[in-house]
PDB file of C-alpha atoms and ligand atoms in Angstrom:
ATOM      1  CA  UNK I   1     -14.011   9.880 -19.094  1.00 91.00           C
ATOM      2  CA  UNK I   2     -10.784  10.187 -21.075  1.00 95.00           C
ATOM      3  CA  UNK I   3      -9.494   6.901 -22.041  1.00 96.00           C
ATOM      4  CA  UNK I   4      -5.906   7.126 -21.004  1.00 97.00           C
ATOM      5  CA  UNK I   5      -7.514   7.988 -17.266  1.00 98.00           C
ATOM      6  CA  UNK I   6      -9.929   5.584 -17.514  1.00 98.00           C
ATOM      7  CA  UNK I   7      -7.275   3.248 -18.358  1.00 98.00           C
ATOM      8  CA  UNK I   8      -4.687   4.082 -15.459  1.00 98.00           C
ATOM      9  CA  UNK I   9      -7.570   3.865 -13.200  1.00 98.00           C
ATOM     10  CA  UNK I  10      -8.198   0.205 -14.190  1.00 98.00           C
ATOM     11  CA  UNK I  11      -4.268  -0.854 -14.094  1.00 98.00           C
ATOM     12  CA  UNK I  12      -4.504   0.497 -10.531  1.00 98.00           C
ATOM     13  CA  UNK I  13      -6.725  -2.038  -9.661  1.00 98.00           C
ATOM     14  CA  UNK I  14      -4.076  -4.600 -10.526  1.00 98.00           C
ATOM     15  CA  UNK I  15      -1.017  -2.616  -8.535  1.00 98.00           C
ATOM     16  CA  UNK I  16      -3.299  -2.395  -5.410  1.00 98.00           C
ATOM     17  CA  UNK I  17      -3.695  -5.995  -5.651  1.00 98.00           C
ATOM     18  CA  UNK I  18       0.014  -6.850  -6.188  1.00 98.00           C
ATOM     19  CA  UNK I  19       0.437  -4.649  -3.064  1.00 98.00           C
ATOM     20  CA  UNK I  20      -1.595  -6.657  -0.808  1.00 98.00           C
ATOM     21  CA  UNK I  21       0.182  -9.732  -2.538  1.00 98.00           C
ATOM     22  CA  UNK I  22       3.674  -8.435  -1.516  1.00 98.00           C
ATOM     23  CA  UNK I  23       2.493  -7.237   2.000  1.00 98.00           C
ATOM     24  CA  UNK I  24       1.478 -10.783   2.396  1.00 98.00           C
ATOM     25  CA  UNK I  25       4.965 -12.344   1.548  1.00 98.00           C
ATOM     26  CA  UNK I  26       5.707  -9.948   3.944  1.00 98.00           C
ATOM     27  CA  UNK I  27       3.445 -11.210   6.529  1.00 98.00           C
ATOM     28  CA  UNK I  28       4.186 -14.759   6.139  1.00 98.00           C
ATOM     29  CA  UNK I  29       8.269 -14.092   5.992  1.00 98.00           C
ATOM     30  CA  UNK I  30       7.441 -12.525   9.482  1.00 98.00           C
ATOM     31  CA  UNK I  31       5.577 -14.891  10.564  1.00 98.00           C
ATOM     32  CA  UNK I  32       8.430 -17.843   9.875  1.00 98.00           C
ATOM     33  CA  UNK I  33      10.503 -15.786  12.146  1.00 98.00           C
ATOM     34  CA  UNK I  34       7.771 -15.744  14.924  1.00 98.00           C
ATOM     35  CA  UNK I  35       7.480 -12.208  14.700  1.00 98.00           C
ATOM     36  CA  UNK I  36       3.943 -12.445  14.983  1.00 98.00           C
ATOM     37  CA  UNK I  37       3.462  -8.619  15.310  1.00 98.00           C
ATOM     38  CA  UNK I  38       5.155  -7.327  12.185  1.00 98.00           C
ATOM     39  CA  UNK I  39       3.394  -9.981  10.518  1.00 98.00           C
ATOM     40  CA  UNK I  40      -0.019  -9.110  11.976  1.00 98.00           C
ATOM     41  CA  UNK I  41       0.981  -5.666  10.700  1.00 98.00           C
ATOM     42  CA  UNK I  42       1.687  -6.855   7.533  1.00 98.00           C
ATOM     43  CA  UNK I  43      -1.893  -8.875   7.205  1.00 98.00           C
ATOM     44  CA  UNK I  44      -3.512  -5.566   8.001  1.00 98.00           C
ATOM     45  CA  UNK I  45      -1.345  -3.644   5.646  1.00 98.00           C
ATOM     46  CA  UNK I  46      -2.303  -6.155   2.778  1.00 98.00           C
ATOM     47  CA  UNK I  47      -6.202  -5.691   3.880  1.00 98.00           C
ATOM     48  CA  UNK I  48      -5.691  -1.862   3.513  1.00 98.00           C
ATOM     49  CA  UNK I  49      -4.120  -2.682  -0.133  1.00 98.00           C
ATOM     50  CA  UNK I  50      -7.351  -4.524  -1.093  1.00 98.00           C
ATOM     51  CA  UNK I  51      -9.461  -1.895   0.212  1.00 98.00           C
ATOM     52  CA  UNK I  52      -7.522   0.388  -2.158  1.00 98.00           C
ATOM     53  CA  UNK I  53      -8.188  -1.649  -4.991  1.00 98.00           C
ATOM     54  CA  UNK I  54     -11.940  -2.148  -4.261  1.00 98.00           C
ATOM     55  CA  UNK I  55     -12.058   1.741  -4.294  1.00 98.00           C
ATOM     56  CA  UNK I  56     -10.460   2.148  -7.650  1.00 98.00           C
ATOM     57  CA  UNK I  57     -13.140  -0.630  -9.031  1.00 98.00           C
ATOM     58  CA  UNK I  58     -15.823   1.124  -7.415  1.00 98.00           C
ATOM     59  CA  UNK I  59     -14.718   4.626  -8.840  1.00 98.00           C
ATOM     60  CA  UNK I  60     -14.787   2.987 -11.936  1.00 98.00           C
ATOM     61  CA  UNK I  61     -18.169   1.315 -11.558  1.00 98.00           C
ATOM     62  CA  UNK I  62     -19.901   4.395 -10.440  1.00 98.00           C
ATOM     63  CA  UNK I  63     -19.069   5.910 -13.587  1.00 98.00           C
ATOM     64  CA  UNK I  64     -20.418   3.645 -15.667  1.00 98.00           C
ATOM     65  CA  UNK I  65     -17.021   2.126 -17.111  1.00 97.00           C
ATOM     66  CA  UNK I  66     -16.024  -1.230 -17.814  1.00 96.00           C
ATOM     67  CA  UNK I  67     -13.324  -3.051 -14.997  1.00 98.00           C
ATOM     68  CA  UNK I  68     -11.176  -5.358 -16.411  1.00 98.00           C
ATOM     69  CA  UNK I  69      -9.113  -7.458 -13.930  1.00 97.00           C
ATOM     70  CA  UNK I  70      -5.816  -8.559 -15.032  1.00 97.00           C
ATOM     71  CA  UNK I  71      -3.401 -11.777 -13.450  1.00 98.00           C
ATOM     72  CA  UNK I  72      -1.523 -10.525 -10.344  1.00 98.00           C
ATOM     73  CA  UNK I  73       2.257 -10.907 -10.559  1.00 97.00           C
ATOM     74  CA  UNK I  74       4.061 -13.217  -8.290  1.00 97.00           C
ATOM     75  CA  UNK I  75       5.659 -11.233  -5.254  1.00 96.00           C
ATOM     76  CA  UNK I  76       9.318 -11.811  -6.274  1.00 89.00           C
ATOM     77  CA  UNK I  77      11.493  -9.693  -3.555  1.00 91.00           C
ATOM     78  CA  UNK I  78      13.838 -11.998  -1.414  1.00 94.00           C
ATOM     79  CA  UNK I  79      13.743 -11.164   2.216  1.00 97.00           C
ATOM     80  CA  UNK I  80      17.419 -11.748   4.050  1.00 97.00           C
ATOM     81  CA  UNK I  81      16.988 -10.154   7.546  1.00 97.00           C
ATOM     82  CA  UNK I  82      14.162  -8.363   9.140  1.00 98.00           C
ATOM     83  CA  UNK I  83      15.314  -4.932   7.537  1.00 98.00           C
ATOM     84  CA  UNK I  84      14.564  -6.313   4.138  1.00 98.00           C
ATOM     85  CA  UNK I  85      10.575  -6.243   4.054  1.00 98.00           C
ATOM     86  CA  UNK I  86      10.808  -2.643   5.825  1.00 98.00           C
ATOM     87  CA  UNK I  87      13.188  -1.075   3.021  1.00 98.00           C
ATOM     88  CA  UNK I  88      11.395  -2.861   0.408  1.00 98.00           C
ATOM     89  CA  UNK I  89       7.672  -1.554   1.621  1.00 98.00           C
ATOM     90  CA  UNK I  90       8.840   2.179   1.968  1.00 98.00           C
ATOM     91  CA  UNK I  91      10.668   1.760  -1.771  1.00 98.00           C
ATOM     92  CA  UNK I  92       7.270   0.062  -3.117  1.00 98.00           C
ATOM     93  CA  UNK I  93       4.934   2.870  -1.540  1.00 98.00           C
ATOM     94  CA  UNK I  94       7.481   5.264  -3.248  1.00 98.00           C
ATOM     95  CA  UNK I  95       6.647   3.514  -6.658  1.00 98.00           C
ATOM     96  CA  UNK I  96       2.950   3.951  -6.141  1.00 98.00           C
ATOM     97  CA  UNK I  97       2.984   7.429  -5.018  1.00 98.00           C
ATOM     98  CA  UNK I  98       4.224   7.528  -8.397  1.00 98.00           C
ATOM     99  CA  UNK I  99       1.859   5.865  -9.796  1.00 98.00           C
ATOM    100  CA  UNK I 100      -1.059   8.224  -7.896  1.00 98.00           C
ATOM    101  CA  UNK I 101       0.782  11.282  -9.306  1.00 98.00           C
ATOM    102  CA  UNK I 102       0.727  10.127 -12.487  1.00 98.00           C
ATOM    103  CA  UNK I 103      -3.159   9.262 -12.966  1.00 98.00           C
ATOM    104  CA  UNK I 104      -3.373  13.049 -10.964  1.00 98.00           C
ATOM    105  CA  UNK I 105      -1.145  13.882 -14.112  1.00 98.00           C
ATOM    106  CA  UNK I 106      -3.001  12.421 -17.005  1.00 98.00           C
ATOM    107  CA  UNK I 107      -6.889  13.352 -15.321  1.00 98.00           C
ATOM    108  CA  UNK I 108      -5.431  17.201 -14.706  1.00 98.00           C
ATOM    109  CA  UNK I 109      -4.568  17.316 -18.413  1.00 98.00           C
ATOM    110  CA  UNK I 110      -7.912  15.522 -19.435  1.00 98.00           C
ATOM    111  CA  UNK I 111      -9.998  18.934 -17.092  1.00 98.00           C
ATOM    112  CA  UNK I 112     -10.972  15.695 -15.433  1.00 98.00           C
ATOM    113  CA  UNK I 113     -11.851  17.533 -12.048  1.00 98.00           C
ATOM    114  CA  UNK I 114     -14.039  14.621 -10.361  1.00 98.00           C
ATOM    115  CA  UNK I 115     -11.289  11.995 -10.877  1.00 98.00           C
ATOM    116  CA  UNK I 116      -8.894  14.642  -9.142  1.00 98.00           C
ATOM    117  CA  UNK I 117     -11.136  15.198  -6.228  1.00 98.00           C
ATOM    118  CA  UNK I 118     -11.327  11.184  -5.979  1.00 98.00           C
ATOM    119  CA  UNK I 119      -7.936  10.975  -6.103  1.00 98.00           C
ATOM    120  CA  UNK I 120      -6.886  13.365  -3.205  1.00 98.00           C
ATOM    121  CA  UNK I 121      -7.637  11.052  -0.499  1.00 98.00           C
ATOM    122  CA  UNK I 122      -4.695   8.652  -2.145  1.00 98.00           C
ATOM    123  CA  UNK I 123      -2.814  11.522  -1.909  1.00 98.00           C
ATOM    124  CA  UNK I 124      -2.907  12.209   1.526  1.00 98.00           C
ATOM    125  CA  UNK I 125      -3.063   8.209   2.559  1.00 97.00           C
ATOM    126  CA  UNK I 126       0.404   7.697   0.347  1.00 98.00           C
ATOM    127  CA  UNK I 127       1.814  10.270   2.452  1.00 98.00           C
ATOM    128  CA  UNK I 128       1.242   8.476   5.631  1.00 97.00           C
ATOM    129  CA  UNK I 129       1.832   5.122   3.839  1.00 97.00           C
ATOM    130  CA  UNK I 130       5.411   6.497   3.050  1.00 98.00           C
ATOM    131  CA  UNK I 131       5.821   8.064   6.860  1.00 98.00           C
ATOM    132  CA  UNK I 132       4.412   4.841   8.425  1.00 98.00           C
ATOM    133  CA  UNK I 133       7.292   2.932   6.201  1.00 98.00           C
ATOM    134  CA  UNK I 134       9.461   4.950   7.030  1.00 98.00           C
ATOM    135  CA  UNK I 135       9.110   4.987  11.126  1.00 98.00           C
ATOM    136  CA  UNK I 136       9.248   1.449  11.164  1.00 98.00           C
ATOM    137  CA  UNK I 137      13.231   1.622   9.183  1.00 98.00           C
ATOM    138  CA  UNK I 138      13.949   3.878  11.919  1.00 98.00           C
ATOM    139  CA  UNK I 139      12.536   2.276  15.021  1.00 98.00           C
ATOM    140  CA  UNK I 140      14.153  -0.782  13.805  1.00 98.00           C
ATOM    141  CA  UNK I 141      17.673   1.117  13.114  1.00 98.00           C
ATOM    142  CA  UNK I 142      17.252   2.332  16.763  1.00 98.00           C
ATOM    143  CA  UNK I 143      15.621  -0.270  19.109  1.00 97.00           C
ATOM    144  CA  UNK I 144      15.501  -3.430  16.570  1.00 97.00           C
ATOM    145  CA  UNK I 145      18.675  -4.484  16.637  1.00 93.00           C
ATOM    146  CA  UNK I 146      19.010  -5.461  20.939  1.00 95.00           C
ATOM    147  CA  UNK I 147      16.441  -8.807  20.985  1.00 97.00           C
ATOM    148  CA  UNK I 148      14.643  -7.036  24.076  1.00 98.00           C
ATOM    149  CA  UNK I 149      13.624  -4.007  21.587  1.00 98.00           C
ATOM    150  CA  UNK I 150      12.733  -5.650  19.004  1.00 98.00           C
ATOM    151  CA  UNK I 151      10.771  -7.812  21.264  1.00 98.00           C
ATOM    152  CA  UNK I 152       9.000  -4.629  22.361  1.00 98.00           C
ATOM    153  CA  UNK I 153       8.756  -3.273  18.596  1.00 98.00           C
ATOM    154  CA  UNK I 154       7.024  -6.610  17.854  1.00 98.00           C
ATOM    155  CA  UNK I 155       4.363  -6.704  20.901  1.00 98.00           C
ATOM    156  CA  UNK I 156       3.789  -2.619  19.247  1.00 98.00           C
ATOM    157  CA  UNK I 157       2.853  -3.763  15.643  1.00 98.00           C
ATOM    158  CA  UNK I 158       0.827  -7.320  17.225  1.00 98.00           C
ATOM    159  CA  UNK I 159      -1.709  -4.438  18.518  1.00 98.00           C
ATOM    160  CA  UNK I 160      -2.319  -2.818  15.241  1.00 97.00           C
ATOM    161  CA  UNK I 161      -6.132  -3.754  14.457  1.00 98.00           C
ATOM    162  CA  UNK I 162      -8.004  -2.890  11.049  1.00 97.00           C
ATOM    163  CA  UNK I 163      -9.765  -0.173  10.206  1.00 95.00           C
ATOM    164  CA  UNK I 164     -11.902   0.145   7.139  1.00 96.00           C
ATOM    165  CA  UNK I 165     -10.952   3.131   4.879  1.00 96.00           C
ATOM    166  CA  UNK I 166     -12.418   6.463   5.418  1.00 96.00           C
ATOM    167  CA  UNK I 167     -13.444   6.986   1.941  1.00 96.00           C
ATOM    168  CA  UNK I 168     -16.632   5.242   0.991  1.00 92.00           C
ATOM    169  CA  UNK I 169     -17.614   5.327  -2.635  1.00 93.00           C
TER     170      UNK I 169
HETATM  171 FE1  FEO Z 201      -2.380   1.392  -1.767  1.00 89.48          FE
HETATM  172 FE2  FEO Z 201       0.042   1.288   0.247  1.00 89.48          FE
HETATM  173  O1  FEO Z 201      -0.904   2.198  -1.065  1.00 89.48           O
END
């Protein structure tokens, strides 16, 4: 594999990880608040992170390369109301559609078709990511702000349950 792929591969790891690690400052600024569902949505978000980041590992693994982990930066986003963690999830999946584009980038110059075809499923699932982010904004903008609705909204997100990824490597 070309290095500079190889390489991206193995910093996505790390971003995957520091994904969970925000969704979980999400989850327990949520959770302070008693909003026990968008922080149980939260906890499953940052399981879904780590799931990402096993699959980048294991992509790397079945082709014989090293993994290197690196330290996982502190989650260092302040959280003033119970807007802030929405806007700042939708911005961060944003940032790591990037980030998927950009290893599509580098392993389309490198003819590197398999690490394309790997990488389609992130392509779809950042799409939802960044429609699920951005449903929530607007939910809250329209029922969130009357304590009845976002009562409601909060019973909604205590029901989400986990579901392993549907790519298996
Ligand atoms: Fe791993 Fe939320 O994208």
């Amino acid at each position: 594999m070309n290095d500079k792929v190889a390489a991206l591969l193995n910093e996505q790891i790390n971003k995957e990880f520091y994904s969970a690690y925000l969704y979980l400052d999400m989850a327990i600024y949520y959770d302070k608040l008693d909003l026990d569902g968008y922080s149980n949505y939260y906890m499953i978000q940052a399981q879904e992170e780590r799931d990402h980041a096993l699959l980048f590992m294991k992509y790397l693994q079945n082709n014989g390369l090293d993994v290197s982990l690196d330290a996982i930066a502190k989650p260092d986003k302040s959280f003033e109301s119970v807007l802030d963690p929405l806007l700042i999830a939708a911005e961060h999946e944003r940032y790591v559609t990037e980030l998927i584009n950009n290893i599509y980038h580098e392993a389309h110059q490198a003819k590197d078709y398999r690490t394309m075809k790997f990488l389609d499923w992130f392509v779809d699932e950042q799409m939802e990511e960044e429609d699920n982010a951005d449903s929530m904004i607007n939910r809250y903008k329209l029922f969130g702000q009357d304590p009845k609705g976002l009562y409601l909204l909060d019973q909604e997100y205590a029901a989400r349950v986990y579901t392993a990824p549907s790519l298996t490597l």
